[in-house]
Tab-separated table of N, CA and C in Angstrom:
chain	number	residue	atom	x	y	z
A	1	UNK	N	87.394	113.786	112.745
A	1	UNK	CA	85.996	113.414	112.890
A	1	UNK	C	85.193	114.006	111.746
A	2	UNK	N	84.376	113.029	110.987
A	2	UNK	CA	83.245	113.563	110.154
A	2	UNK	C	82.428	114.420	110.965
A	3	UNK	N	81.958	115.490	110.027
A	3	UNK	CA	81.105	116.552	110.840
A	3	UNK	C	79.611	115.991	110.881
A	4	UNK	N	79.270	114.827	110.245
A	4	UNK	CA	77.781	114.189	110.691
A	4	UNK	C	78.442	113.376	111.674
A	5	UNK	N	79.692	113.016	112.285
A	5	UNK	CA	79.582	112.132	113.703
A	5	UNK	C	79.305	113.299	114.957
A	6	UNK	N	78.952	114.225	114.183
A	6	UNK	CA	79.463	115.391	115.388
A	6	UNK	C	77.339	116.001	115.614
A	7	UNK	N	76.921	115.357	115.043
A	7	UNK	CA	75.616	115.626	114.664
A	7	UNK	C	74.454	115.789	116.325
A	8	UNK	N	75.491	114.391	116.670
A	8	UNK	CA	74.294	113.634	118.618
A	8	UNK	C	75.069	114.974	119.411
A	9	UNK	N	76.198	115.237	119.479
A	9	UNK	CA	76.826	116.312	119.981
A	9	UNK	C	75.808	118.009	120.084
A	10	UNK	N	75.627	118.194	118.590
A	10	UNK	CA	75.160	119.610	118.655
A	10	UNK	C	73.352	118.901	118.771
A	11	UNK	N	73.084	118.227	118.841
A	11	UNK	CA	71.305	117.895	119.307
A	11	UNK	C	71.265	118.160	121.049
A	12	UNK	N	72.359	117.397	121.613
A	12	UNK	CA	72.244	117.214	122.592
A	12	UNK	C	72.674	118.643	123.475
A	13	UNK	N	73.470	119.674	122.621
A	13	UNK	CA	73.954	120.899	122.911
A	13	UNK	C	72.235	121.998	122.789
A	14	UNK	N	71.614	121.877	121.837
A	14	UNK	CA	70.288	122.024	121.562
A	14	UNK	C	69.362	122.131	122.614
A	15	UNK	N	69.296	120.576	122.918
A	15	UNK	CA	68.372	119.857	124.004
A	15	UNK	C	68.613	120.815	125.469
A	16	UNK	N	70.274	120.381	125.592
A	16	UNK	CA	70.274	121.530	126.991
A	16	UNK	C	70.072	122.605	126.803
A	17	UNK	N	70.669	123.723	126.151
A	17	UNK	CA	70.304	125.136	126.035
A	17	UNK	C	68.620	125.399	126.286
A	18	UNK	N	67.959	124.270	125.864
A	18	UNK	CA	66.653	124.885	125.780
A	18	UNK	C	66.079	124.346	127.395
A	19	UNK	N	66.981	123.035	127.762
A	19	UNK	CA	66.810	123.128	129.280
A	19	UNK	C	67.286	124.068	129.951
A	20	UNK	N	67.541	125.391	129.556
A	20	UNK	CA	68.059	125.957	130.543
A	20	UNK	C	69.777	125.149	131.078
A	21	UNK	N	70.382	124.423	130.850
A	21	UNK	CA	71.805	124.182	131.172
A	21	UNK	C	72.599	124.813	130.191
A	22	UNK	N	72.580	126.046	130.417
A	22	UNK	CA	73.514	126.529	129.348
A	22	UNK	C	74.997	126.311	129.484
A	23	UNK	N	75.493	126.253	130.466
A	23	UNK	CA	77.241	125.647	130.777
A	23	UNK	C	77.360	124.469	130.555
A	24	UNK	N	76.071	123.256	130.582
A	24	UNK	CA	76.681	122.130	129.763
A	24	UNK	C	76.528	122.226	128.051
A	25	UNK	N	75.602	123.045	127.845
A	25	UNK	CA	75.362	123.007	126.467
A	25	UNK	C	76.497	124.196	125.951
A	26	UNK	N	77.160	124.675	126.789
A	26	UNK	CA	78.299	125.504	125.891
A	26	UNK	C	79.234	124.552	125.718
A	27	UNK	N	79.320	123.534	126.866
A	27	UNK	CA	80.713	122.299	126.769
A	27	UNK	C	80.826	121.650	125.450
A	28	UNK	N	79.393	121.273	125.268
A	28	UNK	CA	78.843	119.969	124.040
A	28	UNK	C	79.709	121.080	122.813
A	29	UNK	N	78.946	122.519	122.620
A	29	UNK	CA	79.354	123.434	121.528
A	29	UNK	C	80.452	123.412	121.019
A	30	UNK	N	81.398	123.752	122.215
A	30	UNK	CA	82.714	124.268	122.472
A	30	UNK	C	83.497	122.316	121.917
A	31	UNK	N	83.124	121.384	121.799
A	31	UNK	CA	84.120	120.384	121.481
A	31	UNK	C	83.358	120.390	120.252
A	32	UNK	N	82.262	120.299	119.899
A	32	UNK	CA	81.726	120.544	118.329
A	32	UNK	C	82.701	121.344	117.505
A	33	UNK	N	82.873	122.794	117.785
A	33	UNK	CA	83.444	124.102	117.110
A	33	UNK	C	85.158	123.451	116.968
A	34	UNK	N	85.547	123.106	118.395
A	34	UNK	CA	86.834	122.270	117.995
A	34	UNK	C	87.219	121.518	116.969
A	35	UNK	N	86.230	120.549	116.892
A	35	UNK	CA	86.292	119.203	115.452
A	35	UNK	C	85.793	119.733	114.748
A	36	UNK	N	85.167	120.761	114.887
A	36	UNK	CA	84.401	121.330	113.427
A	36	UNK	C	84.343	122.758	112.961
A	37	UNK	N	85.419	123.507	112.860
A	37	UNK	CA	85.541	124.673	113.235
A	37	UNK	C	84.612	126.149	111.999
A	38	UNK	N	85.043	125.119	110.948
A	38	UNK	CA	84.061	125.541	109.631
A	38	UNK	C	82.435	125.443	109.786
A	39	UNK	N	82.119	124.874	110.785
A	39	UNK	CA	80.444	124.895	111.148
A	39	UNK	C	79.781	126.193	111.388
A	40	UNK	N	79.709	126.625	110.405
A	40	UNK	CA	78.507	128.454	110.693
A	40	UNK	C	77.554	127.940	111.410
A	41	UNK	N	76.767	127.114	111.713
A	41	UNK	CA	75.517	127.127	112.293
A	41	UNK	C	76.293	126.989	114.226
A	42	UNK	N	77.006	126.311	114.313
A	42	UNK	CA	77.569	125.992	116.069
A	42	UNK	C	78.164	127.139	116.165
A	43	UNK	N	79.345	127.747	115.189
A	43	UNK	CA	79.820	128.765	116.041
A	43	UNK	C	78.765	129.973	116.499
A	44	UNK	N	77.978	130.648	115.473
A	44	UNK	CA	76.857	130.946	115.700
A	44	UNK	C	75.981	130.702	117.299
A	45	UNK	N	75.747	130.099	116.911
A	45	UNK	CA	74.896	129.196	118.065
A	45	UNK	C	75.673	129.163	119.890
A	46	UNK	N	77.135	129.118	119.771
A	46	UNK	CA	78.112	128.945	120.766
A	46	UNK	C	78.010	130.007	121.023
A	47	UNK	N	78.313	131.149	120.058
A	47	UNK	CA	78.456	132.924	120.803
A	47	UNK	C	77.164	133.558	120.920
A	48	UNK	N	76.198	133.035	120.483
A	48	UNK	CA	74.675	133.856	120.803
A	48	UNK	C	74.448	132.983	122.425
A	49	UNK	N	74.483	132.111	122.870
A	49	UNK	CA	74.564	130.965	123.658
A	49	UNK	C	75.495	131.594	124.948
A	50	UNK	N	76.271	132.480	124.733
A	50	UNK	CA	77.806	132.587	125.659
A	50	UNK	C	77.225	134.068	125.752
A	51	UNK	N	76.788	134.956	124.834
A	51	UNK	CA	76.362	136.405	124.802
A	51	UNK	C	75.184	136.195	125.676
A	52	UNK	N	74.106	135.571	125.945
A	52	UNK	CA	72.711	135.239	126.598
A	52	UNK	C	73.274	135.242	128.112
A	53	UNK	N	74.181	134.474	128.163
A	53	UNK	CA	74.958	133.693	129.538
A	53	UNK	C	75.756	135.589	130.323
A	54	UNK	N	76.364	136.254	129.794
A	54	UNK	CA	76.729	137.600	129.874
A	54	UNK	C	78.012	137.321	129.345
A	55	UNK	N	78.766	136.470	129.206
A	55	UNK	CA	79.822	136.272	128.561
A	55	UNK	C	80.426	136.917	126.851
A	56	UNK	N	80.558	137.952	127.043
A	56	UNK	CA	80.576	138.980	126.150
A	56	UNK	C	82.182	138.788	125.374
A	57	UNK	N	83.138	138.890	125.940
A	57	UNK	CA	84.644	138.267	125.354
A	57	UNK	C	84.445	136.861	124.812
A	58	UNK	N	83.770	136.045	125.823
A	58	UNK	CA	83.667	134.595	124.806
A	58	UNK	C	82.939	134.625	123.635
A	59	UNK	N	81.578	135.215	124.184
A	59	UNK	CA	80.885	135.501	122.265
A	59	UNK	C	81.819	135.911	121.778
A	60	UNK	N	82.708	136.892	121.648
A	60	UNK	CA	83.396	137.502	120.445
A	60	UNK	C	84.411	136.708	120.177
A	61	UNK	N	85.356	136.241	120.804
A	61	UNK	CA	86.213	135.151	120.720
A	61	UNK	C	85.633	133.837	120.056
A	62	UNK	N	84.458	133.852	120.154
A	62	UNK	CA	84.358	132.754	119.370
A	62	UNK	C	83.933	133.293	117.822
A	63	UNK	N	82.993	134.425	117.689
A	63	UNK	CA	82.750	134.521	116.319
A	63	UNK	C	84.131	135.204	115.890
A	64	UNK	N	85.210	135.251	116.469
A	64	UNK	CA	86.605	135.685	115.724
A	64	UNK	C	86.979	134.358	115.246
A	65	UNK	N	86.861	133.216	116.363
A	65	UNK	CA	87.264	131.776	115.645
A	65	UNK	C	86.503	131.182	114.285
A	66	UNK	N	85.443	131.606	114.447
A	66	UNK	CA	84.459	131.225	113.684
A	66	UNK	C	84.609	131.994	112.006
A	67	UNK	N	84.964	133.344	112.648
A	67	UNK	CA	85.745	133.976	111.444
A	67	UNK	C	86.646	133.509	110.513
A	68	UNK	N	87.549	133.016	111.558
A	68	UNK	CA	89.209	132.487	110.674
A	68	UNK	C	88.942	130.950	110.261
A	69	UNK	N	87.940	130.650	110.092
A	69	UNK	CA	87.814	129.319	109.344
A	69	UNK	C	86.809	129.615	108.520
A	70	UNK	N	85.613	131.102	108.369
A	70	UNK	CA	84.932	131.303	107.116
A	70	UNK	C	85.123	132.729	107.202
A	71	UNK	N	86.269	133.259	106.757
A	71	UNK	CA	85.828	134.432	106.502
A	71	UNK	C	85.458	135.294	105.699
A	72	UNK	N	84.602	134.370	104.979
A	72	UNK	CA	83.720	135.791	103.787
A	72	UNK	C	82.174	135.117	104.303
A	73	UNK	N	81.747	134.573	105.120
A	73	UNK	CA	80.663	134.179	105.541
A	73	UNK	C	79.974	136.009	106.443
A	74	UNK	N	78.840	136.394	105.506
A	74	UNK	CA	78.451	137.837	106.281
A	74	UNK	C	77.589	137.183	107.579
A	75	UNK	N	76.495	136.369	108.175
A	75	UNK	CA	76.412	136.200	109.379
A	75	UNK	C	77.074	136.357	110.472
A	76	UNK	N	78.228	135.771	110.312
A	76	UNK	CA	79.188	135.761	111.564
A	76	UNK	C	79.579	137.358	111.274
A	77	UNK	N	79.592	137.714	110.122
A	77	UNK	CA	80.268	139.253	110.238
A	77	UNK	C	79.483	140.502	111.498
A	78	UNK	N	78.019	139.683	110.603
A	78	UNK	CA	77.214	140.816	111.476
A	78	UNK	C	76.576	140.167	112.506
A	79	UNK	N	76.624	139.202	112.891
A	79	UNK	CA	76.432	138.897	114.479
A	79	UNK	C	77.807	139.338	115.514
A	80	UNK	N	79.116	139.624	114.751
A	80	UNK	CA	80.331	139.723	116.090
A	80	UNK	C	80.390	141.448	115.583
A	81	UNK	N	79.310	141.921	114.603
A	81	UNK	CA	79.519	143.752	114.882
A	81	UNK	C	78.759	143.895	115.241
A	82	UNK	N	77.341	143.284	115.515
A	82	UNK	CA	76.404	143.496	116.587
A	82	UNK	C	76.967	143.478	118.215
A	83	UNK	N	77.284	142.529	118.601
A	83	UNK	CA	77.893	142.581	119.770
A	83	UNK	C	79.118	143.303	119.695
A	84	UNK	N	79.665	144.112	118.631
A	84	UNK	CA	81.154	144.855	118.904
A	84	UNK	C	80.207	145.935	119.211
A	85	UNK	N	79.152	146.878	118.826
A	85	UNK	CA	78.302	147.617	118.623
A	85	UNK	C	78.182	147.769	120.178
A	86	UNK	N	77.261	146.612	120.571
A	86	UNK	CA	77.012	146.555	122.048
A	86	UNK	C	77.822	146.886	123.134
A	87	UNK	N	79.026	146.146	122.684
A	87	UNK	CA	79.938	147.039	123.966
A	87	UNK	C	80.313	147.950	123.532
A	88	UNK	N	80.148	149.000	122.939
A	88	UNK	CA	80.687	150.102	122.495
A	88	UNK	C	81.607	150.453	121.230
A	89	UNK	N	81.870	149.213	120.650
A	89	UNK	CA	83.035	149.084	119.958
A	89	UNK	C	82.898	149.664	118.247
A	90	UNK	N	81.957	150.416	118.234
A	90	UNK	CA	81.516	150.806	117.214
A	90	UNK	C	82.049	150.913	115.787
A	91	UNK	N	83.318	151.640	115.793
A	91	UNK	CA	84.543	151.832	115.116
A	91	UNK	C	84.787	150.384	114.413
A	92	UNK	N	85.209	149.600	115.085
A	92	UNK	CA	85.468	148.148	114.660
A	92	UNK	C	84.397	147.545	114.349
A	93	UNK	N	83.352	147.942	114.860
A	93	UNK	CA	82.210	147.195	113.981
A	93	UNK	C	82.047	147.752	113.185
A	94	UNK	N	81.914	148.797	112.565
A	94	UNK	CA	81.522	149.217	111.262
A	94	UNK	C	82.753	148.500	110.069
A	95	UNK	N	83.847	148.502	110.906
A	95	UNK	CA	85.384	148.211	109.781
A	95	UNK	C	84.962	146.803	109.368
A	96	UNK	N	84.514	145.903	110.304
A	96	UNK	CA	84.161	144.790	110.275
A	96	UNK	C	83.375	144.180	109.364
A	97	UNK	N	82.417	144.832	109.028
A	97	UNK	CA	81.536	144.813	107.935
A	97	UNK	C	82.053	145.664	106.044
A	98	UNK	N	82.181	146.877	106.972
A	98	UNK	CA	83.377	147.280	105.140
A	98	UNK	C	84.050	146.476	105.036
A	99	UNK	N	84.927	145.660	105.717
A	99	UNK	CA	86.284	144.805	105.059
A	99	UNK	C	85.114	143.631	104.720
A	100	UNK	N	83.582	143.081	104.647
A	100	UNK	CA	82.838	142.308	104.430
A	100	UNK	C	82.438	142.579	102.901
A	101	UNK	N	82.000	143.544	102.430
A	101	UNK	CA	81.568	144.714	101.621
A	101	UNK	C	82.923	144.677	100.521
A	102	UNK	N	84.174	145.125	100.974
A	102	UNK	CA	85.220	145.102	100.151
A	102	UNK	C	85.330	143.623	99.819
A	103	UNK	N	85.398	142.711	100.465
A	103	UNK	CA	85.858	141.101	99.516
A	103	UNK	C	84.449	140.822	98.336
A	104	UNK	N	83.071	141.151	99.063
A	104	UNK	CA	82.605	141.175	97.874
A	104	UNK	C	81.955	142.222	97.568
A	105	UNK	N	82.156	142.829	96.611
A	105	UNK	CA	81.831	144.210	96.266
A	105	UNK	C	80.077	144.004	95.409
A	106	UNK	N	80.268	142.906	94.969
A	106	UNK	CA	78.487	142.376	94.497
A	106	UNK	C	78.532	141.851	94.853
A	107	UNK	N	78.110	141.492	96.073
A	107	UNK	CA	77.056	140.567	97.360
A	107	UNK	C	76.088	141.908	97.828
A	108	UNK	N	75.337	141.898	97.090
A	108	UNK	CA	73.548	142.790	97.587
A	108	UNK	C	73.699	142.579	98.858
A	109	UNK	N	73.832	140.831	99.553
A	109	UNK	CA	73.505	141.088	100.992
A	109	UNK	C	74.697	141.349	101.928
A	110	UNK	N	75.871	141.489	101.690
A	110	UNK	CA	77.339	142.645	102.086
A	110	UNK	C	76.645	143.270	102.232
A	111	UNK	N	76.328	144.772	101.195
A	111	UNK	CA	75.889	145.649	101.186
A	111	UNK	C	74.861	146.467	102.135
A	112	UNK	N	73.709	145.459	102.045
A	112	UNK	CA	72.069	145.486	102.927
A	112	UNK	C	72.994	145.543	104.021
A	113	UNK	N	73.696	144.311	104.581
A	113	UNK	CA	73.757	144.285	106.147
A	113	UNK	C	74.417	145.734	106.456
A	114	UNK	N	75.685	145.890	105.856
A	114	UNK	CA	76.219	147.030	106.113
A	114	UNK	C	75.279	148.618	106.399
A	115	UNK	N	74.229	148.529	105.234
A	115	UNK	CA	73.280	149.691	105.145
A	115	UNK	C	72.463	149.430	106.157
A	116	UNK	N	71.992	148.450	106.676
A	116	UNK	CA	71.240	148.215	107.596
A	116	UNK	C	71.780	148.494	109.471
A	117	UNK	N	72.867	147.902	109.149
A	117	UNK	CA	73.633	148.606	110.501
A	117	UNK	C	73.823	149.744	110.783
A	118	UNK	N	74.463	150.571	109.923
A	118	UNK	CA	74.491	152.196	109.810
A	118	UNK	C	73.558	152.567	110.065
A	119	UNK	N	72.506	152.173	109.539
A	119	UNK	CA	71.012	152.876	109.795
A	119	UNK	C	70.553	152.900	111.204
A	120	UNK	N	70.991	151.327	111.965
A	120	UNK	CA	70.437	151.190	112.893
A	120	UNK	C	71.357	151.871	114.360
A	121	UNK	N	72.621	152.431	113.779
A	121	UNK	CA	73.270	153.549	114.683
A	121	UNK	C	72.827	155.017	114.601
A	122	UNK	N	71.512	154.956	113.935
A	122	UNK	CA	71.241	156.545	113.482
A	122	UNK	C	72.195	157.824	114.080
A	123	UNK	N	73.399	157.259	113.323
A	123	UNK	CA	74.382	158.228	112.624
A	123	UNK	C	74.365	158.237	111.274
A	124	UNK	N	73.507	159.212	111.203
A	124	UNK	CA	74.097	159.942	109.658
A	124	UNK	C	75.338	160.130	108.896
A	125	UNK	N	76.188	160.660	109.835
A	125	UNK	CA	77.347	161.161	109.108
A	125	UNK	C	78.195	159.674	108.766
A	126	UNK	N	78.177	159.079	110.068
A	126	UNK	CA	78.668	157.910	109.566
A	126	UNK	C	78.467	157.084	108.359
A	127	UNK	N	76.731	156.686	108.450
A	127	UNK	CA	76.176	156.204	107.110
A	127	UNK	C	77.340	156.932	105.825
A	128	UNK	N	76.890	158.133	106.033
A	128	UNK	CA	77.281	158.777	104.401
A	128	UNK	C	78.872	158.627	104.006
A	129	UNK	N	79.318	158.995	105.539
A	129	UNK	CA	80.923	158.523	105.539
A	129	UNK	C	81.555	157.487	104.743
A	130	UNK	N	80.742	156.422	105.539
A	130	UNK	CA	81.152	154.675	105.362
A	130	UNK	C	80.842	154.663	103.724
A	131	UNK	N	79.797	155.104	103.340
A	131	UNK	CA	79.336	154.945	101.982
A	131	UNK	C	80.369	155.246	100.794
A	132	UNK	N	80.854	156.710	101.246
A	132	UNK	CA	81.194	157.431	100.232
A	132	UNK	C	82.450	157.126	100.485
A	133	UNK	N	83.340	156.528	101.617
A	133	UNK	CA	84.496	156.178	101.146
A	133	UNK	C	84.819	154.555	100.791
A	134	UNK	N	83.857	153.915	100.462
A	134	UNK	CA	83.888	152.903	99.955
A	134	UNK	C	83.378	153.324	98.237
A	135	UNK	N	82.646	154.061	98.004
A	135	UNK	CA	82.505	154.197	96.789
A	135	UNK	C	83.765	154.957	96.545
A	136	UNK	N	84.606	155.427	96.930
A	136	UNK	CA	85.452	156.481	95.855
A	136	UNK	C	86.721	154.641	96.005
A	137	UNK	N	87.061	153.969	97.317
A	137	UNK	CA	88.049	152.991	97.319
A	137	UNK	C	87.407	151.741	96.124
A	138	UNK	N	85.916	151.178	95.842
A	138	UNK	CA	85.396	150.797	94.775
A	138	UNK	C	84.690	151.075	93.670
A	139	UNK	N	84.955	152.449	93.154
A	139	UNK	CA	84.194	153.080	92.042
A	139	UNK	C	83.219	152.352	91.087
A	140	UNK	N	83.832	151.205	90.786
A	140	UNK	CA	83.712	150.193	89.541
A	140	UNK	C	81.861	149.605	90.170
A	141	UNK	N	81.659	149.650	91.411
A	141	UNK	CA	80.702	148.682	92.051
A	141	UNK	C	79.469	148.940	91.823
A	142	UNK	N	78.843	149.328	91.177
A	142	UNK	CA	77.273	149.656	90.820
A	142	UNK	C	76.911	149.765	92.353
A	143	UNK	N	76.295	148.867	93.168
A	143	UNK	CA	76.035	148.447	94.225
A	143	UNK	C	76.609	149.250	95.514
A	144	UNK	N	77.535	149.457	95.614
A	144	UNK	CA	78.255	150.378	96.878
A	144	UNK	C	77.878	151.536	95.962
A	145	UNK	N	77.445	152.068	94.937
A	145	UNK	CA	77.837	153.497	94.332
A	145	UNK	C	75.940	153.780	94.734
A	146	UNK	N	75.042	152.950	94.546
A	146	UNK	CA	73.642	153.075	95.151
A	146	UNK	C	73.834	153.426	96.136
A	147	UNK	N	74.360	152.639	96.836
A	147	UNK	CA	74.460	152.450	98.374
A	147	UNK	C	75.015	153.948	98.922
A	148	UNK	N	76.011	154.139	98.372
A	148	UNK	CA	76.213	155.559	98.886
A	148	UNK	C	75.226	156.914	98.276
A	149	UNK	N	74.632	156.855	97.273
A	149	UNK	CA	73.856	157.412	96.809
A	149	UNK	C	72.264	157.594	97.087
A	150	UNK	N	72.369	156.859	98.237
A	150	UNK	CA	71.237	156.539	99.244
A	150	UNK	C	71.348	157.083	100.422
A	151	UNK	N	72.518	157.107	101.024
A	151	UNK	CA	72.809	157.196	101.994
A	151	UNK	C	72.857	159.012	102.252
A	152	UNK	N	73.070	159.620	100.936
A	152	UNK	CA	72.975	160.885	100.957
A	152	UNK	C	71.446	161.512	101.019
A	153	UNK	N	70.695	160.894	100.597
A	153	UNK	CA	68.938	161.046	100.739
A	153	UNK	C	68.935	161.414	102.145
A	154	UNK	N	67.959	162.203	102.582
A	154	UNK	CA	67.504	162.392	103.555
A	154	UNK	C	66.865	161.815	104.018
């Protein structure tokens, strides 16, 4: 299936969610993401949609699917370490985002999200942690070498 035949599908997935039918509008999603698995905007949309609902394994299961068909896409990175965050999963969310950070070592916005998450666990040690052992594993990176050089500021 062309991904514009798939177009009345995610409107109509749209339409319900905002009626309040969120179990039919996960159905519409869920055969969208199938035929269209490379779609950042549905998978997105399917696990924020499934996370609202309390369905916390399906959000993540899906931005893992959503993963393995873009994975250097940072949204999905930091929407499935937000919710790893949430349930506790902290550890893996932070890895989640360095292994984001390591494929591109200049992507400013790698970087931001990563600095921005750390920040928003106000853990320090972590911040400086995460920083400084990505700068000594990418020395070469202008960008992670700020980044950790920031992170040591008070």
């Amino acid at each position: 299936q062309f991904p514009t035949a798939l177009e009345p599908k995610r409107r109509l997935a749209n339409a319900l969610a905002s009626a309040g039918r969120a179990d039919e509008a996960v159905a519409q999603l869920r055969e969208v993401a199938a035929a269209d698995p490379a779609d950042l905007n549905t998978g997105m949309t399917l696990a924020d949609l499934l996370q609202r609902k309390g369905d916390l394994t399906g959000a993540v299961e899906t931005y893992r699917a959503a993963l393995d068909a873009d994975p250097y896409a940072p949204p999905l990175r930091l929407g499935l370490a937000t919710l790893l965050e949430a349930r506790g999963e902290r550890v893996e969310a932070v890895e989640l985002l360095v292994e984001g950070v390591v494929q591109r070592p200049k992507t400013e916005m790698t970087g931001r999200m990563l600095d921005d998450f750390l920040k928003r666990t106000n853990d320090t040690a972590l911040r400086m942690e995460t920083w400084q052992r990505l700068a000594g594993k990418l020395p070469e990176s202008a960008m992670i070498q700020r980044f950790a050089q920031e992170a040591q500021q008070p």
